[in-house]
Coordinates of C-alpha atoms and ligand atoms in Angstrom, one line a residue:
M1 CA 149.0 51.8 67.8
R2 CA 149.6 50.3 64.3
Q3 CA 151.9 53.1 63.4
S4 CA 154.4 53.2 65.8
L5 CA 154.4 49.1 66.5
N6 CA 155.3 49.7 62.3
Q7 CA 157.7 51.9 63.1
S8 CA 159.3 49.8 66.0
V9 CA 159.6 46.6 63.7
V10 CA 161.5 49.1 61.1
D11 CA 163.7 50.4 63.3
C12 CA 164.4 46.9 64.6
Y13 CA 164.2 45.0 61.4
S14 CA 165.7 47.2 59.0
F15 CA 167.7 49.8 59.8
K16 CA 170.5 49.8 62.4
S17 CA 169.1 49.7 65.6
H18 CA 171.6 50.3 68.4
I19 CA 170.5 46.9 70.5
S20 CA 171.5 44.0 69.2
F21 CA 171.0 40.4 70.3
K22 CA 174.8 40.3 71.5
T23 CA 174.9 43.4 73.8
N24 CA 171.4 43.1 75.2
P25 CA 170.2 39.4 74.7
Q26 CA 167.0 39.8 77.6
F27 CA 165.9 42.8 76.4
C28 CA 165.4 42.0 72.5
L29 CA 163.8 38.3 73.9
T30 CA 161.2 40.3 75.7
F31 CA 160.6 42.6 72.8
F32 CA 160.5 40.0 70.3
S33 CA 158.0 38.3 72.4
A34 CA 155.8 41.7 72.7
L35 CA 156.0 42.3 69.4
K36 CA 154.6 39.0 68.5
D37 CA 151.8 39.4 71.0
L38 CA 151.0 42.6 69.5
L39 CA 151.4 42.2 66.2
N40 CA 149.0 39.0 66.3
Q41 CA 146.8 41.4 68.1
T42 CA 146.8 44.3 66.1
M43 CA 147.8 42.9 62.5
T44 CA 145.9 40.2 60.2
S45 CA 147.7 37.2 59.7
F46 CA 148.1 36.2 56.3
T47 CA 148.9 32.3 55.9
I48 CA 151.2 30.4 53.9
T49 CA 150.1 28.0 51.3
T50 CA 152.3 25.4 50.6
V51 CA 151.5 24.3 46.7
P52 CA 152.1 21.2 45.1
T53 CA 154.2 21.6 41.4
K54 CA 156.0 19.5 38.8
P55 CA 159.6 20.4 37.6
F56 CA 159.6 22.5 34.3
E57 CA 162.4 21.3 32.1
G58 CA 165.0 24.2 31.1
Q59 CA 165.2 26.5 33.8
K60 CA 168.8 27.1 33.5
P61 CA 169.7 30.8 33.4
G62 CA 171.9 31.3 30.4
T63 CA 174.5 34.5 30.1
S64 CA 172.7 36.4 32.0
G65 CA 169.3 35.0 34.1
L66 CA 166.5 33.1 32.9
R67 CA 165.0 34.5 29.3
K68 CA 161.9 32.6 27.6
P69 CA 158.6 34.0 25.6
V70 CA 156.1 35.4 27.9
K71 CA 153.9 32.4 27.0
T72 CA 156.2 30.1 29.0
F73 CA 157.0 32.6 31.7
I74 CA 152.5 32.8 32.0
Q75 CA 152.3 28.9 32.0
K76 CA 150.5 28.1 35.5
D77 CA 153.8 27.5 38.2
Y78 CA 156.7 28.4 35.6
S79 CA 157.5 31.7 37.1
E80 CA 157.0 30.3 40.7
N81 CA 159.1 27.4 40.4
F82 CA 162.1 29.5 39.3
I83 CA 161.6 32.0 42.2
Q84 CA 161.0 28.7 44.5
A85 CA 164.6 28.1 43.0
I86 CA 166.2 31.3 43.7
L87 CA 165.1 31.5 47.2
D88 CA 166.2 27.8 48.2
A89 CA 169.4 28.5 46.6
A90 CA 170.1 32.0 48.2
Q91 CA 172.2 31.0 51.1
D92 CA 171.1 34.4 53.1
K93 CA 168.1 36.0 52.2
T94 CA 166.9 38.3 55.2
K95 CA 166.8 41.3 52.6
L96 CA 166.3 41.6 49.3
V97 CA 165.5 43.8 46.5
I98 CA 162.7 43.3 44.1
G99 CA 162.2 45.4 40.6
G100 CA 162.1 44.8 36.8
D101 CA 162.6 46.9 33.2
G102 CA 158.6 47.3 33.5
R103 CA 157.8 45.0 30.3
Y104 CA 154.8 43.2 29.8
H105 CA 154.1 40.6 32.4
N106 CA 156.4 42.4 35.3
K107 CA 153.6 43.8 37.7
T108 CA 152.4 40.4 38.4
V109 CA 155.4 38.4 38.7
V110 CA 156.5 41.2 41.4
Q111 CA 153.5 40.6 43.4
T112 CA 154.6 36.9 43.1
I113 CA 158.3 37.5 44.6
V114 CA 156.6 39.3 47.3
Q115 CA 154.0 36.4 48.2
M116 CA 157.2 34.1 47.7
C117 CA 159.6 35.7 49.8
A118 CA 157.2 36.3 52.6
A119 CA 156.5 32.8 52.9
N120 CA 159.9 32.0 52.3
N121 CA 161.3 33.6 55.8
V122 CA 162.6 36.9 53.7
K123 CA 161.9 39.6 56.5
H124 CA 162.3 42.3 54.1
V125 CA 162.1 43.3 50.5
I126 CA 162.9 46.5 49.2
V127 CA 160.6 47.1 45.8
G128 CA 161.2 50.1 43.4
Q129 CA 158.3 52.0 43.1
N130 CA 155.5 50.1 40.5
G131 CA 157.9 47.5 40.4
I132 CA 160.4 49.5 38.5
L133 CA 164.1 49.6 38.6
S134 CA 167.0 49.6 36.0
T135 CA 169.4 46.9 36.1
P136 CA 172.3 49.1 37.3
A137 CA 169.7 50.9 39.6
V138 CA 169.2 47.1 41.4
S139 CA 173.0 46.6 41.6
A140 CA 173.1 50.2 43.4
V141 CA 170.0 49.3 45.9
I142 CA 171.9 46.1 46.7
R143 CA 174.9 47.7 47.3
K144 CA 174.0 51.1 49.0
R145 CA 171.2 49.4 51.1
Q146 CA 173.5 46.1 51.9
T147 CA 170.6 43.9 51.2
N148 CA 171.5 39.6 50.4
G149 CA 171.0 40.2 46.7
G150 CA 168.0 41.0 44.8
I151 CA 165.6 39.6 41.8
I152 CA 165.5 41.6 38.4
L153 CA 162.9 41.2 36.1
T154 CA 164.2 41.5 32.4
A155 CA 165.0 39.9 29.4
S156 CA 167.6 42.7 28.6
H157 CA 167.6 43.9 24.7
N158 CA 164.6 41.3 23.9
P159 CA 161.7 42.2 22.7
G160 CA 158.9 42.6 25.0
G161 CA 154.7 42.5 24.7
P162 CA 152.6 39.5 25.2
N163 CA 154.5 38.1 22.5
G164 CA 157.8 38.7 23.5
D165 CA 160.7 37.7 25.8
F166 CA 160.3 37.9 29.8
G167 CA 163.3 37.0 32.1
I168 CA 164.2 36.5 36.0
K169 CA 167.7 37.0 36.9
F170 CA 169.0 36.8 40.4
N171 CA 171.7 39.4 41.7
T172 CA 173.9 38.2 45.2
S173 CA 175.1 40.8 48.2
N174 CA 177.8 42.0 45.6
G175 CA 174.8 43.9 43.3
G176 CA 176.5 41.8 40.6
P177 CA 174.7 38.9 38.8
A178 CA 175.1 35.3 40.2
P179 CA 178.0 33.4 39.5
E180 CA 177.7 29.8 37.9
S181 CA 178.0 28.0 40.7
V182 CA 174.9 30.0 41.9
T183 CA 172.8 29.5 38.6
N184 CA 173.9 26.0 38.3
H185 CA 172.6 25.6 41.9
I186 CA 169.3 27.2 40.9
Y187 CA 169.1 25.0 37.7
E188 CA 169.4 21.7 39.8
L189 CA 167.1 22.8 42.1
S190 CA 164.7 23.8 39.8
K191 CA 165.0 20.0 38.5
D192 CA 163.5 18.5 41.3
L193 CA 161.0 20.5 42.7
T194 CA 157.9 19.0 44.0
Q195 CA 156.2 22.1 46.0
Y196 CA 156.6 26.1 46.3
K197 CA 155.8 28.2 49.1
I198 CA 153.5 31.6 48.8
V199 CA 151.1 34.0 50.7
N200 CA 148.5 34.1 47.9
E201 CA 146.1 36.7 49.8
L202 CA 149.1 39.1 50.1
T203 CA 148.9 42.1 47.6
V204 CA 151.2 45.0 48.2
D205 CA 150.6 48.3 47.3
V206 CA 153.5 49.2 45.0
L207 CA 152.6 52.3 43.8
T208 CA 153.2 54.2 47.1
L209 CA 156.4 55.2 48.6
G210 CA 157.2 54.0 52.4
V211 CA 157.5 51.0 54.2
Q212 CA 154.4 48.6 55.0
T213 CA 154.8 45.8 57.4
Y214 CA 152.9 42.4 57.6
N215 CA 152.1 39.6 59.6
I216 CA 153.1 36.5 58.1
S217 CA 152.1 33.6 60.5
G218 CA 153.4 35.4 63.2
N219 CA 156.4 36.8 61.9
V220 CA 157.3 40.6 60.8
F221 CA 157.4 41.2 57.0
T222 CA 158.7 44.3 55.9
V223 CA 158.1 45.8 52.0
E224 CA 159.9 49.3 51.4
I225 CA 158.7 50.7 48.1
I226 CA 161.3 53.0 47.4
D227 CA 161.8 55.9 44.6
S228 CA 163.2 54.4 41.4
V229 CA 166.0 56.8 40.4
E230 CA 166.8 58.2 43.7
D231 CA 169.5 55.7 45.1
Y232 CA 171.3 55.5 41.3
L233 CA 171.3 59.4 41.1
G234 CA 172.9 59.7 44.5
L235 CA 175.3 57.5 43.7
M236 CA 175.9 59.6 39.9
R237 CA 176.2 62.7 41.9
E238 CA 179.3 60.6 44.1
I239 CA 181.0 60.0 40.9
F240 CA 180.7 62.6 38.4
D241 CA 181.2 66.3 38.3
F242 CA 177.8 67.1 38.1
N243 CA 178.8 71.0 37.8
T244 CA 181.2 70.6 34.6
I245 CA 178.6 68.3 33.0
K246 CA 175.7 71.1 33.3
S247 CA 177.7 74.0 32.4
Y248 CA 179.1 71.9 29.1
L249 CA 175.6 71.0 28.2
S250 CA 174.3 75.0 28.9
S251 CA 176.6 76.5 27.0
G252 CA 175.6 75.6 23.7
S253 CA 179.0 73.7 22.5
L254 CA 177.1 70.6 23.1
K255 CA 173.7 69.7 21.6
I256 CA 172.7 65.9 22.7
L257 CA 169.9 63.6 21.8
I258 CA 169.1 60.6 23.7
D259 CA 167.2 57.9 22.9
A260 CA 165.4 55.8 26.2
M261 CA 163.8 53.7 23.6
N262 CA 160.6 53.4 25.5
G263 CA 162.5 51.0 28.2
V264 CA 163.2 51.5 31.5
M265 CA 165.5 54.4 30.8
G266 CA 163.1 57.2 30.6
P267 CA 162.5 58.0 34.5
Y268 CA 166.0 58.1 34.5
V269 CA 167.0 60.2 31.5
K270 CA 164.4 62.7 32.4
R271 CA 165.3 62.7 36.1
I272 CA 169.0 62.7 35.6
L273 CA 169.8 64.3 32.0
I274 CA 167.2 66.9 32.0
E275 CA 166.2 67.8 36.0
E276 CA 169.4 67.6 37.0
L277 CA 172.1 68.3 34.5
G278 CA 169.8 70.8 32.6
A279 CA 169.9 69.3 28.9
P280 CA 166.8 70.7 27.2
T281 CA 163.7 68.6 27.3
D282 CA 163.7 67.7 23.7
S283 CA 167.5 66.2 24.0
A284 CA 165.4 63.0 25.0
V285 CA 162.9 61.0 22.8
R286 CA 161.2 57.7 23.4
C287 CA 161.2 58.3 27.2
E288 CA 158.0 56.9 27.9
S289 CA 158.3 53.0 29.3
L290 CA 156.2 51.1 27.4
E291 CA 155.2 47.3 28.3
D292 CA 156.2 46.5 24.6
F293 CA 158.8 49.1 24.2
G294 CA 156.4 50.2 21.3
G295 CA 156.6 47.2 19.5
H296 CA 160.6 48.1 18.7
H297 CA 163.4 45.9 19.3
P298 CA 165.4 47.8 22.6
D299 CA 168.6 47.0 21.4
P300 CA 171.1 50.4 21.0
N301 CA 172.8 49.0 18.0
L302 CA 172.7 50.3 14.6
T303 CA 169.9 48.3 13.0
Y304 CA 167.8 48.6 16.0
A305 CA 168.5 52.1 17.2
A306 CA 167.9 53.2 13.5
D307 CA 166.0 56.1 13.7
L308 CA 168.5 57.8 16.4
V309 CA 171.4 57.4 13.3
K310 CA 169.0 59.1 11.3
Q311 CA 168.4 62.1 13.7
L312 CA 172.7 62.4 14.3
E313 CA 173.0 61.9 10.5
S314 CA 171.6 65.5 10.0
G315 CA 174.5 66.8 12.1
V316 CA 172.6 69.4 14.4
Y317 CA 173.5 67.1 17.1
G318 CA 177.3 66.7 18.7
F319 CA 176.0 63.8 21.0
G320 CA 173.9 61.1 21.0
A321 CA 173.1 57.7 22.7
A322 CA 170.4 55.3 23.4
F323 CA 169.8 52.4 26.0
D324 CA 168.3 48.8 25.9
G325 CA 165.5 47.4 27.6
D326 CA 167.1 47.4 31.1
G327 CA 169.5 50.5 30.9
D328 CA 172.4 48.4 30.9
R329 CA 173.1 48.9 27.4
N330 CA 174.4 51.9 25.5
M331 CA 175.3 52.8 22.3
I332 CA 177.7 56.3 21.6
L333 CA 177.2 58.0 18.3
G334 CA 179.2 61.7 17.6
K335 CA 177.6 64.6 14.9
N336 CA 177.1 63.0 11.9
A337 CA 176.4 59.6 13.4
F338 CA 180.0 58.6 13.7
F339 CA 180.0 55.4 15.6
V340 CA 182.1 54.6 18.3
T341 CA 182.2 51.0 18.9
P342 CA 182.0 49.6 22.0
S343 CA 185.4 48.4 22.1
D344 CA 186.8 51.7 21.5
S345 CA 184.6 53.0 23.8
L346 CA 186.2 51.4 26.4
A347 CA 189.5 52.3 25.5
V348 CA 189.0 55.9 25.2
L349 CA 187.2 56.0 28.7
A350 CA 190.2 54.0 30.0
D351 CA 192.5 56.8 28.5
N352 CA 190.5 59.4 30.1
L353 CA 189.4 58.1 33.3
D354 CA 191.0 61.4 35.2
C355 CA 188.4 63.5 34.0
I356 CA 186.2 61.8 36.4
P357 CA 186.2 62.6 39.9
Y358 CA 185.4 59.1 40.9
F359 CA 188.8 57.5 39.1
K360 CA 190.7 60.7 40.1
I361 CA 190.3 60.4 43.7
G362 CA 189.9 57.0 44.3
G363 CA 193.0 55.7 41.0
V364 CA 192.6 53.3 38.8
K365 CA 193.1 49.6 39.6
G366 CA 193.0 47.4 36.5
F367 CA 190.9 47.2 33.3
A368 CA 189.1 43.9 31.8
R369 CA 187.2 43.1 28.4
S370 CA 185.4 40.2 27.3
M371 CA 187.1 37.8 25.1
P372 CA 185.4 38.9 21.9
T373 CA 186.0 42.4 22.5
A374 CA 188.7 44.3 20.0
G375 CA 192.0 44.8 22.4
A376 CA 192.2 48.3 22.0
V377 CA 191.8 48.7 25.8
D378 CA 194.8 46.4 26.2
L379 CA 196.8 49.3 24.6
V380 CA 196.2 51.8 26.7
A381 CA 196.7 49.3 30.0
K382 CA 200.1 48.3 28.4
K383 CA 200.5 52.2 28.4
I384 CA 200.0 53.3 31.8
N385 CA 201.1 50.2 33.2
K386 CA 197.8 49.0 34.4
E387 CA 196.6 45.0 34.4
I388 CA 194.2 43.9 31.7
F389 CA 192.2 40.7 31.9
E390 CA 190.3 39.0 29.5
T391 CA 187.1 37.1 30.4
P392 CA 184.3 35.0 29.0
T393 CA 181.2 36.7 27.7
G394 CA 178.9 37.7 30.3
W395 CA 179.0 40.7 32.8
K396 CA 179.3 37.9 35.5
F397 CA 183.3 37.2 35.0
F398 CA 184.0 40.7 36.2
G399 CA 182.3 40.8 39.8
N400 CA 185.0 39.0 41.3
L401 CA 187.7 41.2 39.5
M402 CA 185.9 43.7 40.6
D403 CA 184.9 42.6 44.5
A404 CA 189.5 41.5 44.5
Q405 CA 190.3 45.3 43.9
K406 CA 191.8 44.3 40.3
C407 CA 189.4 46.4 38.3
S408 CA 188.4 49.7 37.7
L409 CA 186.6 49.6 34.1
C410 CA 185.3 47.0 32.4
G411 CA 183.4 46.2 29.0
E412 CA 182.1 44.1 26.3
E413 CA 181.5 44.6 22.5
S414 CA 177.7 44.2 22.7
F415 CA 177.6 47.9 24.3
G416 CA 178.3 47.1 27.9
T417 CA 180.5 49.6 30.0
G418 CA 181.1 50.2 33.6
S419 CA 183.2 50.4 36.4
D420 CA 183.7 49.3 39.6
H421 CA 180.8 51.4 41.3
I422 CA 178.0 48.7 40.8
R423 CA 178.4 45.1 39.6
E424 CA 176.1 45.5 36.4
K425 CA 177.2 47.3 33.3
D426 CA 175.8 50.7 33.2
G427 CA 174.4 52.7 30.2
L428 CA 173.7 56.2 31.9
W429 CA 176.9 55.5 33.8
A430 CA 178.7 55.5 30.4
V431 CA 176.8 58.5 28.9
L432 CA 177.8 60.7 32.1
A433 CA 181.6 59.0 31.6
W434 CA 181.5 60.3 27.9
L435 CA 179.7 63.9 28.5
S436 CA 182.3 64.3 31.5
V437 CA 185.2 63.4 28.9
L438 CA 183.9 65.7 26.5
A439 CA 183.4 68.5 28.8
N440 CA 186.9 68.3 29.8
T441 CA 188.2 67.9 26.8
K442 CA 185.9 70.3 24.6
I443 CA 186.6 68.2 21.3
S444 CA 184.1 66.3 19.5
V445 CA 183.6 62.6 19.5
E446 CA 185.1 62.1 16.0
E447 CA 188.3 64.2 16.8
L448 CA 188.3 62.4 20.5
L449 CA 188.6 58.9 18.5
I450 CA 190.9 59.9 15.8
N451 CA 193.8 61.6 18.2
H452 CA 193.0 58.3 20.4
W453 CA 193.9 56.2 16.8
N454 CA 196.8 58.3 16.2
K455 CA 198.2 57.5 19.7
Y456 CA 197.1 54.1 19.7
G457 CA 196.4 52.7 16.8
R458 CA 192.8 51.7 15.7
N459 CA 191.7 48.1 16.6
F460 CA 188.6 47.6 13.7
F461 CA 186.0 45.3 15.1
T462 CA 182.5 44.1 13.4
R463 CA 180.0 41.7 14.8
Y464 CA 177.5 39.6 12.8
D465 CA 174.5 38.3 14.2
Y466 CA 172.7 35.2 12.8
E467 CA 169.7 35.4 14.5
N468 CA 166.8 33.3 15.4
C469 CA 168.3 30.3 13.4
E470 CA 167.7 26.5 13.5
A471 CA 169.2 25.3 16.6
N472 CA 170.8 22.0 15.2
P473 CA 172.7 23.2 12.3
C474 CA 174.0 25.8 14.2
N475 CA 175.2 23.2 16.9
E476 CA 176.5 20.9 13.9
M477 CA 178.5 24.3 12.5
M478 CA 180.1 24.4 15.9
T479 CA 181.0 21.0 16.3
Q480 CA 182.6 21.1 12.8
L481 CA 184.5 23.7 13.9
E482 CA 185.4 22.3 16.6
T483 CA 186.6 19.2 15.1
L484 CA 188.6 21.0 12.4
L485 CA 190.1 22.8 15.0
S486 CA 191.8 20.5 16.6
Q487 CA 193.6 18.8 13.8
T488 CA 197.1 19.0 14.2
D489 CA 197.7 20.8 10.9
F490 CA 195.0 23.5 11.6
V491 CA 197.7 26.0 13.1
G492 CA 199.7 27.2 10.7
N493 CA 197.5 26.9 7.5
T494 CA 197.3 29.9 5.1
F495 CA 193.7 31.2 4.1
K496 CA 193.2 33.7 1.5
S497 CA 190.7 36.1 0.3
G498 CA 191.5 38.4 -2.9
E499 CA 195.2 40.0 -2.6
K500 CA 195.2 39.3 1.4
E501 CA 196.9 36.1 2.9
Y502 CA 196.7 35.0 7.0
K503 CA 198.1 32.1 8.6
V504 CA 196.8 30.3 11.5
L505 CA 198.6 31.2 14.5
I506 CA 196.5 29.9 17.3
A507 CA 193.0 28.0 16.8
D508 CA 191.1 26.9 20.3
D509 CA 188.0 26.8 22.2
F510 CA 188.4 29.9 24.9
S511 CA 188.4 28.7 28.8
Y512 CA 189.0 30.7 31.4
K513 CA 190.3 30.4 34.7
D514 CA 188.9 32.6 37.5
P515 CA 192.4 34.5 38.7
I516 CA 190.4 34.8 41.9
D517 CA 188.5 31.7 42.7
G518 CA 190.5 29.6 40.4
S519 CA 187.2 28.4 39.1
L520 CA 187.4 27.2 34.9
T521 CA 185.1 28.0 32.4
T522 CA 185.4 26.3 29.3
K523 CA 183.6 26.3 25.6
Q524 CA 183.2 30.3 25.4
G525 CA 184.1 30.5 21.9
I526 CA 185.8 29.5 19.2
R527 CA 188.8 31.8 18.4
I528 CA 191.3 31.7 15.4
I529 CA 193.8 34.1 15.6
F530 CA 196.3 35.0 12.9
S531 CA 199.8 35.9 12.8
D532 CA 199.0 39.8 12.4
G533 CA 196.7 39.6 15.5
S534 CA 193.7 39.3 13.6
R535 CA 190.9 37.7 15.4
I536 CA 188.0 35.5 14.1
I537 CA 185.3 34.0 16.8
F538 CA 182.1 32.0 16.7
R539 CA 180.1 32.0 19.3
L540 CA 176.1 30.7 19.9
S541 CA 174.3 33.4 21.9
G542 CA 173.2 32.5 25.3
T543 CA 170.6 35.0 25.8
G544 CA 168.3 34.2 23.0
S545 CA 165.4 32.7 24.2
Q546 CA 164.2 30.3 20.9
G547 CA 166.2 28.8 17.8
A548 CA 169.7 30.0 18.1
T549 CA 171.6 32.8 17.2
I550 CA 175.0 32.6 15.9
R551 CA 177.8 35.5 16.4
L552 CA 180.5 36.0 14.1
Y553 CA 183.2 38.7 15.6
V554 CA 185.8 39.8 13.6
D555 CA 189.0 41.9 14.5
C556 CA 192.4 43.9 13.5
Y557 CA 194.6 46.3 14.2
E558 CA 195.9 49.0 12.2
S559 CA 198.4 51.2 13.1
D560 CA 199.6 53.2 9.6
S561 CA 197.3 56.7 10.2
S562 CA 196.6 56.7 6.5
K563 CA 193.6 53.9 7.1
F564 CA 192.4 55.0 10.0
R565 CA 189.3 56.2 8.4
T566 CA 188.5 53.7 6.1
D567 CA 185.3 51.4 6.5
A568 CA 185.2 48.9 9.0
Q569 CA 183.2 46.8 6.3
Q570 CA 185.6 47.3 3.8
V571 CA 189.0 46.6 6.1
L572 CA 187.4 43.3 7.7
R573 CA 185.7 41.9 4.1
P574 CA 188.7 39.5 3.5
L575 CA 188.6 38.3 7.1
I576 CA 184.8 37.9 6.9
D577 CA 185.1 35.9 3.9
I578 CA 187.4 33.7 5.3
A579 CA 185.0 32.7 8.6
L580 CA 182.2 32.3 6.2
Q581 CA 184.1 30.3 4.2
I582 CA 185.7 28.0 7.3
S583 CA 182.9 27.6 9.1
K584 CA 180.6 27.0 6.0
L585 CA 178.3 28.9 7.8
K586 CA 175.7 29.5 4.9
E587 CA 175.6 25.7 3.8
F588 CA 174.7 25.0 7.7
T589 CA 172.3 28.0 7.9
G590 CA 171.4 28.9 4.5
R591 CA 171.4 32.3 5.7
D592 CA 173.0 34.8 3.4
A593 CA 173.3 37.7 5.3
P594 CA 173.4 38.6 8.7
T595 CA 170.6 40.1 11.4
V596 CA 172.4 42.6 12.7
I597 CA 175.7 43.7 11.7
T598 CA 177.7 45.7 14.1
Ligands
G1P601 C1 174.8 38.9 25.2 C2 176.1 39.9 25.0 C3 177.1 39.6 26.0 C4 176.0 40.4 27.3 C5 174.6 39.1 27.4 C6 173.4 40.0 28.1 O1 174.8 37.1 25.5 O2 176.4 38.8 23.7 O3 178.0 40.0 25.9 O4 176.9 40.3 28.4 O5 174.1 39.7 26.0 O6 173.6 41.4 27.8 P1 174.9 36.2 24.5 O7 173.6 36.5 23.4 O8 176.1 36.6 23.0 O9 175.2 35.1 25.1
ZN602 ZN1 170.4 44.8 29.1

């Protein structure tokens, strides 16, 4: 009886039942009232508790969700308040996806979200097994299963563990991070919360795949536990030619090494790259997902993925890649640790999209990059006559463009690359895209880049991160820069460093008017653009959980092929010196050197 009741509920609520209220209202009314009676007779009814609470300060989502130290999140009612604000802000919340990167506190909050969804009239939650879903997988599941959105538990590339960070992020029904109108609404609601609703006694089995149904005060609540990898794998199979990648990997022409950095990507790498695509088992390392990422900083850059860089330096491998904690970032390396900047990675993929069936069949719309990302992709767009958009930092700004069919491929200098197959950046997608290009062109990563520069010229790029600075001096530095830039004679000034001289052409604080919904986003980074196109950009990070992080971005363009192989730090040194001179960064922060150089 219980089983068949469960089945009927699932048929009617979750999946496409052929009988709708519109076509047969009488049947539906009779059916649901009979169902309710049956439910009350056969299943324990859970009761909803309303818990009085007080607002917490600062529950304002940043560049990508609310990120704070675990210690902040484990305070009584802290997570509950924010989840209530999300559920109150969500216009339609019949069906939601829940999953996270498996970091410390993930398991607890998954249960809390399920308990609160049950109490807040959500009808159906889809949960990754054991609470695990990579960020791109959540986006894929939302889209495939047409849910009203999802809640992702991650602090992305921030360290985990009891002394690390935790985060909660809301994605909407297009699968992408909620736009600022929604996150601002969540924040406003969080400031006035007086209560939240929860079903305390409900504990769901998140390990067993399948559907569970519960009676919540007489209403049916469905919990569906899904395999963490399956939906995402299905999507990758539709996009890429697995046979081509598989035969290239098995031909022995390319030895790869993938570093999952003990984040969420371990199971995805093992299932997709090793089991499906036949890469040897020793071609992936750190595939065990750990709550504290093994004590490491799960950020795939030259500093925090130094082990991978070292391995690639040996010359044994022709391709290396690493991911961040939640699997949306990627770093690409070639033989001898040849580093592909994310700005170049985007441009090379843009120029080779015909190696990927998804684009070959579906065509290429336009491209987009975040403002601090170097303009290499712009040159490809120009050549193949496609539109290019420059957006503020943060993946959420790409969503509208993709929904409006204006953008097929986009990226950020912060190791983010992705396409309109989902609405998040996608680390493993980027690796499969690179493997597709390598399998089709049959040349090395370095040759591919050299060919690209010969065709388009080279955009040199570097980013300096000054992490965990004191907040006040950083804010003062930014204010001082704004004042300087607003002086009428700043544009036209020349700055010297060694032999080099640069004349200021544009100086502003970047703002963006979304071409689809017209929304305006201001103060997105101070830009100083020189007459030769070189740029210096300053931003304060919006993802850090304590203090402040200054990001300094510097790039320039070079068309002289004799200079393509010069070290980027050497080429950009004069611009970096000028940036430090103009900003007085050292005087404000006391920092002699950045924490991370990319
Ligand atoms: C950083 C990156 C940005 C990225 C975000 C989320 O944000 O710079 O490109 O979208 O992480 O991964 P920031 O800390 O600079 O605000
Ligand atoms: Zn991430």
